[in-house]
PDB file of C-alpha atoms in Angstrom:
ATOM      1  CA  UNK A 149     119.035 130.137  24.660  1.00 69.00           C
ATOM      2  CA  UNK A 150     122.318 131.575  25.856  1.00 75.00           C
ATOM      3  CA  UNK A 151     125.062 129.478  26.996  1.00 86.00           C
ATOM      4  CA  UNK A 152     128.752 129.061  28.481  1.00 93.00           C
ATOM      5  CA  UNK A 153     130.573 126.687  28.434  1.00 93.00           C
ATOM      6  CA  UNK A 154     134.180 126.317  30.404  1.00 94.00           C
ATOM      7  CA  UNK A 155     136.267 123.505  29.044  1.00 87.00           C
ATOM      8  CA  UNK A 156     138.227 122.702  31.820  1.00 88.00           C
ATOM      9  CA  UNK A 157     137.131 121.599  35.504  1.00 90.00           C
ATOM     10  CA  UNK A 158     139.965 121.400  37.413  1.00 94.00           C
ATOM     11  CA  UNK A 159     143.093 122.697  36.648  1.00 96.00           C
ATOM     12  CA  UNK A 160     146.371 121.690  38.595  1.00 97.00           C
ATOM     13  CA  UNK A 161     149.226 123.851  38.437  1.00 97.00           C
ATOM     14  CA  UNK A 162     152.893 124.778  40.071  1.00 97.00           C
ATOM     15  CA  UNK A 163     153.313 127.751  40.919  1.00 96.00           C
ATOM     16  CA  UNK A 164     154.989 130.417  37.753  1.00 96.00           C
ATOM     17  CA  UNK A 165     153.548 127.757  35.190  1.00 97.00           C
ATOM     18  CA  UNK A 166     151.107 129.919  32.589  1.00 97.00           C
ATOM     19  CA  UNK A 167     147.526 129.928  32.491  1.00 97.00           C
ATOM     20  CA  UNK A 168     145.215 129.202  29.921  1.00 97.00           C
ATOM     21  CA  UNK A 169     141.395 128.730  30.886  1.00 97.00           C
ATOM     22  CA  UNK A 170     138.732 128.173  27.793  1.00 96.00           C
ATOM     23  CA  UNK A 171     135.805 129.921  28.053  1.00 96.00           C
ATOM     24  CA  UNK A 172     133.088 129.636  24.842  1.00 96.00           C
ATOM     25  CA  UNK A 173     129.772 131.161  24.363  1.00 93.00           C
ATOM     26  CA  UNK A 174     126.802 130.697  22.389  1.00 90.00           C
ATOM     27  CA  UNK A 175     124.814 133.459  21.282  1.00 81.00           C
ATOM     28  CA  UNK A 176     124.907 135.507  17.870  1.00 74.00           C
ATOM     29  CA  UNK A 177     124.186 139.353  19.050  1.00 79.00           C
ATOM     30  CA  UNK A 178     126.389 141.560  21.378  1.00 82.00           C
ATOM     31  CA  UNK A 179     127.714 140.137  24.220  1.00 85.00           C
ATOM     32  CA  UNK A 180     129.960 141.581  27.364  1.00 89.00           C
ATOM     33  CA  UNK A 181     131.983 139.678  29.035  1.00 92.00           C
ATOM     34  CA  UNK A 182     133.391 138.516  32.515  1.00 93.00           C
ATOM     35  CA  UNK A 183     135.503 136.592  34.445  1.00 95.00           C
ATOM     36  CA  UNK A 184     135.138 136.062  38.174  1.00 94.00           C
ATOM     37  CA  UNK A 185     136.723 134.459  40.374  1.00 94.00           C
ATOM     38  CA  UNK A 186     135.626 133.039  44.344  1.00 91.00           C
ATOM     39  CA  UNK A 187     138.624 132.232  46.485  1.00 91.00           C
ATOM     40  CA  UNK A 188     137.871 129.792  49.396  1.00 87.00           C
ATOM     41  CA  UNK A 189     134.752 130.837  51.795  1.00 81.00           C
ATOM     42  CA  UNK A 190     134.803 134.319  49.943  1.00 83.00           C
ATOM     43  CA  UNK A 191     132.354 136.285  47.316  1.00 81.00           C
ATOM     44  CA  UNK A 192     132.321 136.234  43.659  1.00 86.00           C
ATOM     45  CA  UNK A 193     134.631 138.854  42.904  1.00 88.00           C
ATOM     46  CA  UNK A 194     134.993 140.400  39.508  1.00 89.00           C
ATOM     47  CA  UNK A 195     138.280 139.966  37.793  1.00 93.00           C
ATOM     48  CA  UNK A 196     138.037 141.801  34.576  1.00 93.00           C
ATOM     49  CA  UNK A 197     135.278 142.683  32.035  1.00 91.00           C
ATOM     50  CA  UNK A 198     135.124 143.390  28.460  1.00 91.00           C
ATOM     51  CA  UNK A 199     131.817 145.815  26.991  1.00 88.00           C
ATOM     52  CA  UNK A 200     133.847 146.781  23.188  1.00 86.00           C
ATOM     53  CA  UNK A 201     136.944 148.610  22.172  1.00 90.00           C
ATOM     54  CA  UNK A 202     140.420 146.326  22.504  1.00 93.00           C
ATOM     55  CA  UNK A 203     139.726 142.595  22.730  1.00 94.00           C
ATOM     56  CA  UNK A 204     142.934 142.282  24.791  1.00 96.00           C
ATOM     57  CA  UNK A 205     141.763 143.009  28.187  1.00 95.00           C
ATOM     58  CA  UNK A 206     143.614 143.223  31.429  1.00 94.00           C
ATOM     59  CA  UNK A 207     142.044 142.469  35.005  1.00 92.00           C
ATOM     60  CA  UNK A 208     143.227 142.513  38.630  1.00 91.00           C
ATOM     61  CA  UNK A 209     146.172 140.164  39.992  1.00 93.00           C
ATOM     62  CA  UNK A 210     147.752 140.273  36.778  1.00 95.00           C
ATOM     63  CA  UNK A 211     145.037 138.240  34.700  1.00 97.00           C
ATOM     64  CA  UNK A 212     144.437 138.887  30.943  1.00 97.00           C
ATOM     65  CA  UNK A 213     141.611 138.038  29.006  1.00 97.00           C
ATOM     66  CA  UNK A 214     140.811 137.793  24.877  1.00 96.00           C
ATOM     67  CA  UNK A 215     137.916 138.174  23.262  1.00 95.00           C
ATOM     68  CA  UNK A 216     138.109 136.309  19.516  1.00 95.00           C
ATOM     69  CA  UNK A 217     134.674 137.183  18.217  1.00 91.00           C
ATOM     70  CA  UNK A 218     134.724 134.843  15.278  1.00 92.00           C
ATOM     71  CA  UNK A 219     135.210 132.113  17.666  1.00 94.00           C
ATOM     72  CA  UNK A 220     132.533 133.090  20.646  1.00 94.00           C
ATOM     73  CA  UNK A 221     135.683 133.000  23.011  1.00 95.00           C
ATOM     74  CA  UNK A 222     136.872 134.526  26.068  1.00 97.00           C
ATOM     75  CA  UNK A 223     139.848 132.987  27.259  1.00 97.00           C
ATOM     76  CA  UNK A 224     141.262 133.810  30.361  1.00 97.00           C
ATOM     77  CA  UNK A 225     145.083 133.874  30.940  1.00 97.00           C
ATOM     78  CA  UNK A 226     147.765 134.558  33.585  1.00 97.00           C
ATOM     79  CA  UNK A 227     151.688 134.033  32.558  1.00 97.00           C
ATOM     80  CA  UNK A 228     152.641 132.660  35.553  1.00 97.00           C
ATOM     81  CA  UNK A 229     150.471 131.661  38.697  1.00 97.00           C
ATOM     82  CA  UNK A 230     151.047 131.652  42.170  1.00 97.00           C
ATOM     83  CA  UNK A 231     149.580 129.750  45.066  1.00 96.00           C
ATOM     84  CA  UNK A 232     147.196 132.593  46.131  1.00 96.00           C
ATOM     85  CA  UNK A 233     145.611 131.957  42.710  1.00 97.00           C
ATOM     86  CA  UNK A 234     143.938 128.744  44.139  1.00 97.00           C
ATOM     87  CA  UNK A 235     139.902 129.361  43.501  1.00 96.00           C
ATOM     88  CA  UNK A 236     137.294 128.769  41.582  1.00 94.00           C
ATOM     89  CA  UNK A 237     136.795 130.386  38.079  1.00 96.00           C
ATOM     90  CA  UNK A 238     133.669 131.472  36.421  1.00 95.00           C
ATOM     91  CA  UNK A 239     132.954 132.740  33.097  1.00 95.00           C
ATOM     92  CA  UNK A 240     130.107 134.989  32.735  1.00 93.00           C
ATOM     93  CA  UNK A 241     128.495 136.238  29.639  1.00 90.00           C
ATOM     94  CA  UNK A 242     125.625 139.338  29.548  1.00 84.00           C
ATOM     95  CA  UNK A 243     123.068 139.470  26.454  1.00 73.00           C
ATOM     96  CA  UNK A 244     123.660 143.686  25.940  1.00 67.00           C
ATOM     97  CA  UNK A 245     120.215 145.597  27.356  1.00 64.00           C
ATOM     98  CA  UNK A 246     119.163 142.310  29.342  1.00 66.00           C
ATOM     99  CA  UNK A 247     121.180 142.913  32.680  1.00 69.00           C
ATOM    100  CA  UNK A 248     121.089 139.089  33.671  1.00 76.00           C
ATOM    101  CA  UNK A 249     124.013 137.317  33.711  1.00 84.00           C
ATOM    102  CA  UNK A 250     124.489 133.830  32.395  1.00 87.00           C
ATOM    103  CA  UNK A 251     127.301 131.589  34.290  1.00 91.00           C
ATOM    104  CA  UNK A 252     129.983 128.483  33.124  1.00 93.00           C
ATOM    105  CA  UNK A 253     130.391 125.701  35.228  1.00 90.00           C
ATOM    106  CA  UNK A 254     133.694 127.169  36.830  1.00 93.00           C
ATOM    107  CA  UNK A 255     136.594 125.822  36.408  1.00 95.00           C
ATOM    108  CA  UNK A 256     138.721 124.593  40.332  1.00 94.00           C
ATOM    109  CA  UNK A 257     142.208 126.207  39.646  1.00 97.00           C
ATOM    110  CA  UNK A 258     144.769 124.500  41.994  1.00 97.00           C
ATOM    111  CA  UNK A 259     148.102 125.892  42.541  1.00 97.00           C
ATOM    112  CA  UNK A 260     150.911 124.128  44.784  1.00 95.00           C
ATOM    113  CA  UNK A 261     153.821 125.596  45.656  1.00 90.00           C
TER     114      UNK A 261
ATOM    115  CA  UNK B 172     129.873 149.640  43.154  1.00 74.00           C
ATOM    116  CA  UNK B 173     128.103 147.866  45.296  1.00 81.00           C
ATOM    117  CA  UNK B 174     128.323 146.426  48.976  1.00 87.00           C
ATOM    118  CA  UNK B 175     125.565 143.950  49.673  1.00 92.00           C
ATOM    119  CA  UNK B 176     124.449 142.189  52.936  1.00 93.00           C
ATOM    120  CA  UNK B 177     123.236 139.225  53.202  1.00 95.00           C
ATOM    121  CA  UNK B 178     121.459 137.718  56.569  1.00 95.00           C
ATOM    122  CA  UNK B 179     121.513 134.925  57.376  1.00 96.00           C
ATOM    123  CA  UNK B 180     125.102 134.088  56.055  1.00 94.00           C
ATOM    124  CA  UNK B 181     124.091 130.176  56.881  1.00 95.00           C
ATOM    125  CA  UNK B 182     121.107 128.213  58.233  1.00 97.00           C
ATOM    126  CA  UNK B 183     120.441 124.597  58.830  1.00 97.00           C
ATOM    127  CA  UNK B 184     116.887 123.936  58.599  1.00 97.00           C
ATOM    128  CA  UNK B 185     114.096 121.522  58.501  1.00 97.00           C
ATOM    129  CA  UNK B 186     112.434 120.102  55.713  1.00 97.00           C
ATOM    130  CA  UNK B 187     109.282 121.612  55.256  1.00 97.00           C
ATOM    131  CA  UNK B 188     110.234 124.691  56.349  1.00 97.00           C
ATOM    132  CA  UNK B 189     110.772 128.130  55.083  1.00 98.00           C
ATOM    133  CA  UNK B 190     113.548 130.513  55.397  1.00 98.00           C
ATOM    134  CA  UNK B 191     113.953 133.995  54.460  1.00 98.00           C
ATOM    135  CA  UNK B 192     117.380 135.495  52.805  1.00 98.00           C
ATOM    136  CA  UNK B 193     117.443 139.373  53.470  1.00 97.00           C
ATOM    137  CA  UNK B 194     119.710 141.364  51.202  1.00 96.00           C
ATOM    138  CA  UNK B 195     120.661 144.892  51.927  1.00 96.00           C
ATOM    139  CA  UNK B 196     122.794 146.974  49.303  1.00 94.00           C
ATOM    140  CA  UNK B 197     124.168 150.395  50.237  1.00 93.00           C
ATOM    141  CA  UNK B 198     123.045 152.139  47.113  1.00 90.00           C
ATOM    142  CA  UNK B 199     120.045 152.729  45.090  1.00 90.00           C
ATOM    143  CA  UNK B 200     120.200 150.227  42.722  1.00 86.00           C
ATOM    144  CA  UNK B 201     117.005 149.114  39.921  1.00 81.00           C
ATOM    145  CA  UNK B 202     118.237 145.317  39.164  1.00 81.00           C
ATOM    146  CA  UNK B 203     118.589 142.905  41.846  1.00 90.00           C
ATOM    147  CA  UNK B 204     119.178 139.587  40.789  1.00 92.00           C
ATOM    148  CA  UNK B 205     118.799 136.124  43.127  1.00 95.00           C
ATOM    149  CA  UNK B 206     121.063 133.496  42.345  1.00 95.00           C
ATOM    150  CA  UNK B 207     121.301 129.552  43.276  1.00 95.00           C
ATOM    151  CA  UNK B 208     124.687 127.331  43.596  1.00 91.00           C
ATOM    152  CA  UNK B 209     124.547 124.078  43.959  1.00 89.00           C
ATOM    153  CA  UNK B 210     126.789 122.265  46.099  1.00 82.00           C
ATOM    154  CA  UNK B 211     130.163 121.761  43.259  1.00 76.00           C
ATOM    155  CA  UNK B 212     128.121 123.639  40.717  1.00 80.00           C
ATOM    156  CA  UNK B 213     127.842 126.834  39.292  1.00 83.00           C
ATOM    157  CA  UNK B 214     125.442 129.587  39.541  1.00 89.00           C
ATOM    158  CA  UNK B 215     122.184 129.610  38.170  1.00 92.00           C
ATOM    159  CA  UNK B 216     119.861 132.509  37.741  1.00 91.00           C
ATOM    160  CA  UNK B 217     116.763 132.062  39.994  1.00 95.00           C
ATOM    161  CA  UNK B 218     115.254 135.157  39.334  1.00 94.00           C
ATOM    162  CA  UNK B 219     115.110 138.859  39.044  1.00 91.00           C
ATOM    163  CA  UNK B 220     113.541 141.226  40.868  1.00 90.00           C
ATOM    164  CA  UNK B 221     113.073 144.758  39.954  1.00 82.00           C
ATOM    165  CA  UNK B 222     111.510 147.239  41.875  1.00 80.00           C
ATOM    166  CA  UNK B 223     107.649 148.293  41.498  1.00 79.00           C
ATOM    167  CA  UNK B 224     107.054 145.294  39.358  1.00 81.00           C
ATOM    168  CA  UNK B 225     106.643 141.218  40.039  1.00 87.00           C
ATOM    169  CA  UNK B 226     109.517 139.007  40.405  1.00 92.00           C
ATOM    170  CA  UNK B 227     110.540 137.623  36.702  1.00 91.00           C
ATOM    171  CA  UNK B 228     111.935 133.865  37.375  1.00 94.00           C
ATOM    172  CA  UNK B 229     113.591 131.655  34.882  1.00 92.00           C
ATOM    173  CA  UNK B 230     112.657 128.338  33.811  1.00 91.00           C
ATOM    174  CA  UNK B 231     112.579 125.990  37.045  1.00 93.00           C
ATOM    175  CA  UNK B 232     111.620 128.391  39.250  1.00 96.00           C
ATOM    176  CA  UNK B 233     108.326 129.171  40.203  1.00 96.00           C
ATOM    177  CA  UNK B 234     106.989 132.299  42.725  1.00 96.00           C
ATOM    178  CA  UNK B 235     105.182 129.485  45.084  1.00 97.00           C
ATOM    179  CA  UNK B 236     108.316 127.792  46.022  1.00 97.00           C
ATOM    180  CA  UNK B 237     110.471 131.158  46.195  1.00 97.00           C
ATOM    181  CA  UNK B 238     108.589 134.050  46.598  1.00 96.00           C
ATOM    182  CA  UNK B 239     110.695 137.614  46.284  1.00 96.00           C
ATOM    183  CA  UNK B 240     109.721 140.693  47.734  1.00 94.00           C
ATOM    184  CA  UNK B 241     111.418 143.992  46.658  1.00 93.00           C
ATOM    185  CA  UNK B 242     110.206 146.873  48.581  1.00 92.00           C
ATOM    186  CA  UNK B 243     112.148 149.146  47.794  1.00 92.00           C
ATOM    187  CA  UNK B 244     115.609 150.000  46.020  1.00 91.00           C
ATOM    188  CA  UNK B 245     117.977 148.835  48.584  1.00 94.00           C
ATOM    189  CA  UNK B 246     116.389 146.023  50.069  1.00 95.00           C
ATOM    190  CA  UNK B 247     114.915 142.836  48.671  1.00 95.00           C
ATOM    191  CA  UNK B 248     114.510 139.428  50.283  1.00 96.00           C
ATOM    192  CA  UNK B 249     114.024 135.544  48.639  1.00 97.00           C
ATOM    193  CA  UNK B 250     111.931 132.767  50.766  1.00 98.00           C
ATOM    194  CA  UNK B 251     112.681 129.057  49.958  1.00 98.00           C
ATOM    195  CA  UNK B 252     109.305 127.263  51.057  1.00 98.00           C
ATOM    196  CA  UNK B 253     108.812 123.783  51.758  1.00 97.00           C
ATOM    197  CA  UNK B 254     112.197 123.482  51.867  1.00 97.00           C
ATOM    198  CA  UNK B 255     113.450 120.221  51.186  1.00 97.00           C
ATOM    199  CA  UNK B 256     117.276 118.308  51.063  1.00 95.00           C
ATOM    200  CA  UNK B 257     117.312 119.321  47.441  1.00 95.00           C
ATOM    201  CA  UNK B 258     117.703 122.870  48.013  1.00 96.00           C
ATOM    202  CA  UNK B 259     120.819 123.087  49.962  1.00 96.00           C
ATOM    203  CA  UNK B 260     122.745 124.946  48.161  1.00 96.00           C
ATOM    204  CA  UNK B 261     124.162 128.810  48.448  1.00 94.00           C
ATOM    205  CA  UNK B 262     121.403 131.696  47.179  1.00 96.00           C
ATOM    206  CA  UNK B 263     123.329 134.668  46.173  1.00 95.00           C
ATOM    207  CA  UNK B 264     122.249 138.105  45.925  1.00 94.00           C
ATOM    208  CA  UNK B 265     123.684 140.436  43.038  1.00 91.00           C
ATOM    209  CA  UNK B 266     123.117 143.702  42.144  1.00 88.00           C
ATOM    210  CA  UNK B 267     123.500 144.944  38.028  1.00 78.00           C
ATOM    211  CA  UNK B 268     124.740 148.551  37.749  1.00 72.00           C
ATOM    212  CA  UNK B 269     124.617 150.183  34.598  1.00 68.00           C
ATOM    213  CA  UNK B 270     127.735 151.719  33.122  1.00 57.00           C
ATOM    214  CA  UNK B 271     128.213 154.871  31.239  1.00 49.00           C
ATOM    215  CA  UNK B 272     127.498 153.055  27.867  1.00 51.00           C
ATOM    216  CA  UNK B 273     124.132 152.481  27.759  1.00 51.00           C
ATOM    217  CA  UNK B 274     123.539 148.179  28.014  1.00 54.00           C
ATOM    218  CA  UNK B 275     127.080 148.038  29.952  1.00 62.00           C
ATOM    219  CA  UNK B 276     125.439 146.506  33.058  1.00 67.00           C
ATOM    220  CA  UNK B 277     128.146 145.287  35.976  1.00 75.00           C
ATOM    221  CA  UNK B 278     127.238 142.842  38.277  1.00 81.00           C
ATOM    222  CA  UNK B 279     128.359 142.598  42.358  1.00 86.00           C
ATOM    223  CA  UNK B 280     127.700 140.215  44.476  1.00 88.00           C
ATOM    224  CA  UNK B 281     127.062 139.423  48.392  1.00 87.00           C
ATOM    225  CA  UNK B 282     128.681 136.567  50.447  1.00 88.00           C
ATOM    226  CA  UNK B 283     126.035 134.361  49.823  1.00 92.00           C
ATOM    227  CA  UNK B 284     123.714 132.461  52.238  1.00 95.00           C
ATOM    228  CA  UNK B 285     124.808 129.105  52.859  1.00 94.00           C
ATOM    229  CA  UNK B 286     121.502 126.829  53.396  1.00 97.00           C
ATOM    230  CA  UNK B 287     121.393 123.132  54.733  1.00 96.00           C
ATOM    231  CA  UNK B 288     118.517 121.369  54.576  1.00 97.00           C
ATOM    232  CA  UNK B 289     118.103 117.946  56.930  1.00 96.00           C
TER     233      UNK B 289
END
């Protein structure tokens, strides 16, 4: 079965540090790819996607993601975060053709000022 | 995209109960997809529901205990029965919508129904 896994659970940052969150997945055909993100008492919103073409792929708010194939990774970065950034993080991975989407665990991004 | 409703936005209830999550979406749309998250957790795929055919629910979840109706392509509604303090959690509606390349499916989501079971 399909899987994702998000390495970190809580994150604690100050505000401009960079961003790095993990995000793995297990599952040998073609993938695509998400990150969302759910700020406090609001909806899953989508932050950036990847379907094919450049494995560099940019998202809202200034977030970045990679896709490294050989390594089932999506890792989702940001050079420098602010405080508005506080939320939770989720990783989301769709088997192509199967519409359903598979979820991490999140990861709590904290960001003080 | 999508905008989706959903009613009630949060209930307290009584075990043994049932309660019924409406969601509304303000497009034609073929996948709707119902969605659990447990308190501190993430989300886990419930079911989906298509409509025309029966509900298809992943492992864990069974049609007696949450029955989803899907009458048509806007609207579709999930029922927690015999509810219990193990299923407060939030249920999520989401809608897929295909892209232009064929298998590119998006996903959009409502606020969520925030359920408390005592």
């Amino acid at each position: 079965a399909q899987s994702v896994s998000q390495h970190n659970h809580h994150v604690i940052l100050s505000e401009a540090a960079s961003l790095e969150l993990g995000c793995n997945y297990s599952y040998g055909g073609t993938v695509n790819l998400f990150w969302y993100v759910q700020y406090p008492g609001q909806h899953l919103q989508l932050l950036l996607k990847y379907f094919s073409g450049d494995p560099l792929v940019k998202g809202i708010k200034g977030f970045e993601a990679e896709f490294i194939k050989s390594k089932f990774s999506f890792n989702l970065r940001k050079p420098s975060v602010q405080w508005s950034d506080t939320a939770e993080y989720f990783c989301a991975v769709n088997v192509r053709d199967t519409d359903k989407l598979i979820f991490g665990t999140g990861t709590r991004l904290q960001v003080f000022p | 995209s999508a905008v989706i409703s959903q009613k009630p936005s949060r209930d307290i209830c009584q075990r043994g109960t049932s309660l019924t999550i409406q969601c509304q979406v303000d497009s034609q749309v073929t996948m709707m997809f119902w969605y659990r998250q447990q308190p501190g957790q993430s989300l886990t795929l419930i079911a989906t529901a298509n409509q025309g055919s029966e509900a298809t629910y992943e492992s864990g979840f069974v049609i007696d205990k949450f029955p989803i109706s899907r009458p048509n392509l806007t609207f579709s509604t999930l029922t927690v029965s015999n509810m219990s303090p193990e299923d407060s959690s939030i249920y999520l509606c989401s809608v897929g919508k295909k892209g232009q390349v064929r298998g590119n499916t998006e996903a959009f989501f409502g606020q969520g129904t925030r359920l408390t079971v005592v």
